[in-house]
Amino acid sequence: MAGNSFGEAYRVTTFGESHGAAVGCVVDGCPAGIPFDDDYLRRELARRKPGGGSASTSRDESDEPEILSGVFEGKTLGTPIAVIIRNTAQKSGDYDRLRDVYRPGHADLVWDVKYGLRDHRGGGRSSGRETAARVAAGAVAKAFLAKHGISIRAWVRSIAGIEAPTPGGGGFDLDEAEANSLRIPCRRTAERAAAKIEELRKAGESAGGVVECHALGLGIGLGEPVFDKLDALLAQAVMSLGAVKGIEFGAGFASALMIGSESNDRPLASGIPPLASGKVAYSSNNSGGVLGGISNGARLEFRAAFKPVPSIAKRQLTIDREGREIDLEIGGRHDVCVCPRAVPVVEAMTALVLADLMLRGRGNRC
Ligand SMILES: Cc1cc2nc3c(=O)[nH]c(=O)nc-3n(C[C@H](O)[C@H](O)[C@H](O)COP(=O)(O)O)c2cc1C
């Protein structure tokens, strides 16, 4: 199976199935001297863990990481970093009935047809559990980026159509996003969303939502202008997460409704040549901080749309391996909405892209 690695200069491979022995990652290309230790990694992983709130599953995944290589006395060595996270909360028996049944909204059917066999327990490699490995790899990338003044923050913008205020708008409070279990940057919106989630849970249903992500400190110049555009790589990175069905940068789809003079972010005069300062301010940020695939010095901004969690408690008609109709009731423990848990995963994927482009972009000019 191809496609388990991502990035060129900062190259990450993840491995493991959700009900196998462990999931993990190997990071190749991380520079030496980045502060990195178990405590920091544990804190990052804890943000992805289920069990924290109303949208989450009751699975108690311990997410205890073991750093196997590449780190010495709290700093990266520049050698490959290997991290494993053992799977300790599997209840594989929950999935026995699903061996020959294709769950709607999951990859079961396409895996079977493509490979002829699959690990049916918990989605195997397609499981959200795989994202723990991405968070571990992203934690190293974040620490590297922090040394270069780049920070990344994501939060839940909406759940089931209940939308939080926008940044800068009344009621928006980024600290609140880490204080409530839904990761919504507004307590009142979080309360409304929690009530909606409860209603959906009781009906055996699930909800979709939107995660917003911003990155600061990129400056001008991250991204390669043809195939490896900053926004193109971010789209690949974020769309590679399970349940993501869309991504938009800046004004995104609303750009299609604008006229040119509304859409254009005008550079503002400062009297200092941009080639000397490397800095420019803009009248707006409809581009989401990317022009021609290169960071333009404004805040990087994008939003990712997540579909409702496919495993729902409600009975659904589907088919089995023989093509017979099955009236399916899915057991196991599942999120009602993945968005709160996806927040650190979106941050991690963003960090992987930015770290890779930073390392690749070295030596562009003499
Ligand atoms: C962090 C995270 C957690 C997830 N947890 C669940 C879950 O508990 N139950 C579930 O049915 N799907 C979950 N998913 C979504 C499925 O993995 C995904 O929808 C499925 O593999 C089909 O892939 P697709 O939606 O990208 O087509 C999760 C996704 C992510 C990113």
Coordinates of C-alpha atoms and ligand atoms in Angstrom, one line a residue, residues 48 57 59 95 103 105-107 123 126-129 131 239-245 306-312 330 333-336 338 341-343 345, ligand 1:
R48 CA -6.7 14.6 20.7
T57 CA -16.6 8.8 22.5
R59 CA -13.3 5.2 24.8
Y95 CA -16.4 -5.3 15.7
R103 CA -20.6 0.2 7.3
G105 CA -19.9 6.2 5.3
H106 CA -16.8 4.1 6.0
A107 CA -14.0 2.8 3.8
G123 CA -11.5 0.8 10.7
S126 CA -8.6 4.3 8.1
S127 CA -9.4 4.9 11.8
G128 CA -9.3 8.3 13.5
R129 CA -6.8 6.5 15.8
T131 CA -4.2 10.6 13.7
M239 CA -8.0 16.5 3.1
S240 CA -5.9 13.4 4.0
L241 CA -7.8 13.4 7.4
G242 CA -10.8 11.1 7.6
A243 CA -14.1 12.9 7.4
V244 CA -12.8 16.1 5.8
K245 CA -14.9 17.0 2.8
F306 CA -15.9 17.7 8.5
K307 CA -18.8 15.4 7.6
P308 CA -20.9 13.9 10.4
V309 CA -19.3 10.8 12.1
P310 CA -20.3 7.8 9.9
S311 CA -20.7 5.4 12.8
I312 CA -24.1 6.2 14.2
I330 CA -23.3 -0.4 14.9
R333 CA -17.9 3.7 21.0
H334 CA -17.9 6.6 18.6
D335 CA -17.7 10.4 18.6
V336 CA -20.9 12.4 17.8
V338 CA -15.1 14.7 15.4
R341 CA -10.7 16.1 18.6
A342 CA -9.7 17.1 15.1
V343 CA -8.4 20.5 16.2
V345 CA -4.8 17.1 14.2
Ligands
LIG1 C1 -9.7 12.6 14.8 C2 -10.8 11.8 14.1 C3 -11.6 10.9 14.9 C4 -12.5 10.1 14.2 N1 -13.3 9.3 15.0 C5 -14.3 8.6 14.4 C6 -15.2 7.8 15.2 O1 -15.1 7.7 16.4 N2 -16.2 7.1 14.5 C7 -16.3 7.1 13.2 O2 -17.2 6.5 12.6 N3 -15.5 7.9 12.4 C8 -14.5 8.6 13.0 N4 -13.7 9.4 12.2 C9 -14.0 9.5 10.7 C10 -13.6 8.3 9.9 O3 -12.3 7.9 10.2 C11 -13.8 8.5 8.4 O4 -15.0 9.2 8.2 C12 -13.8 7.2 7.6 O5 -12.6 6.6 7.7 C13 -14.2 7.4 6.2 O6 -13.3 8.3 5.5 P1 -13.8 9.6 4.8 O7 -14.9 10.2 5.6 O8 -12.6 10.5 4.7 O9 -14.3 9.2 3.4 C14 -12.7 10.2 12.8 C15 -11.9 11.0 12.1 C16 -10.9 11.8 12.7 C17 -10.0 12.8 11.9

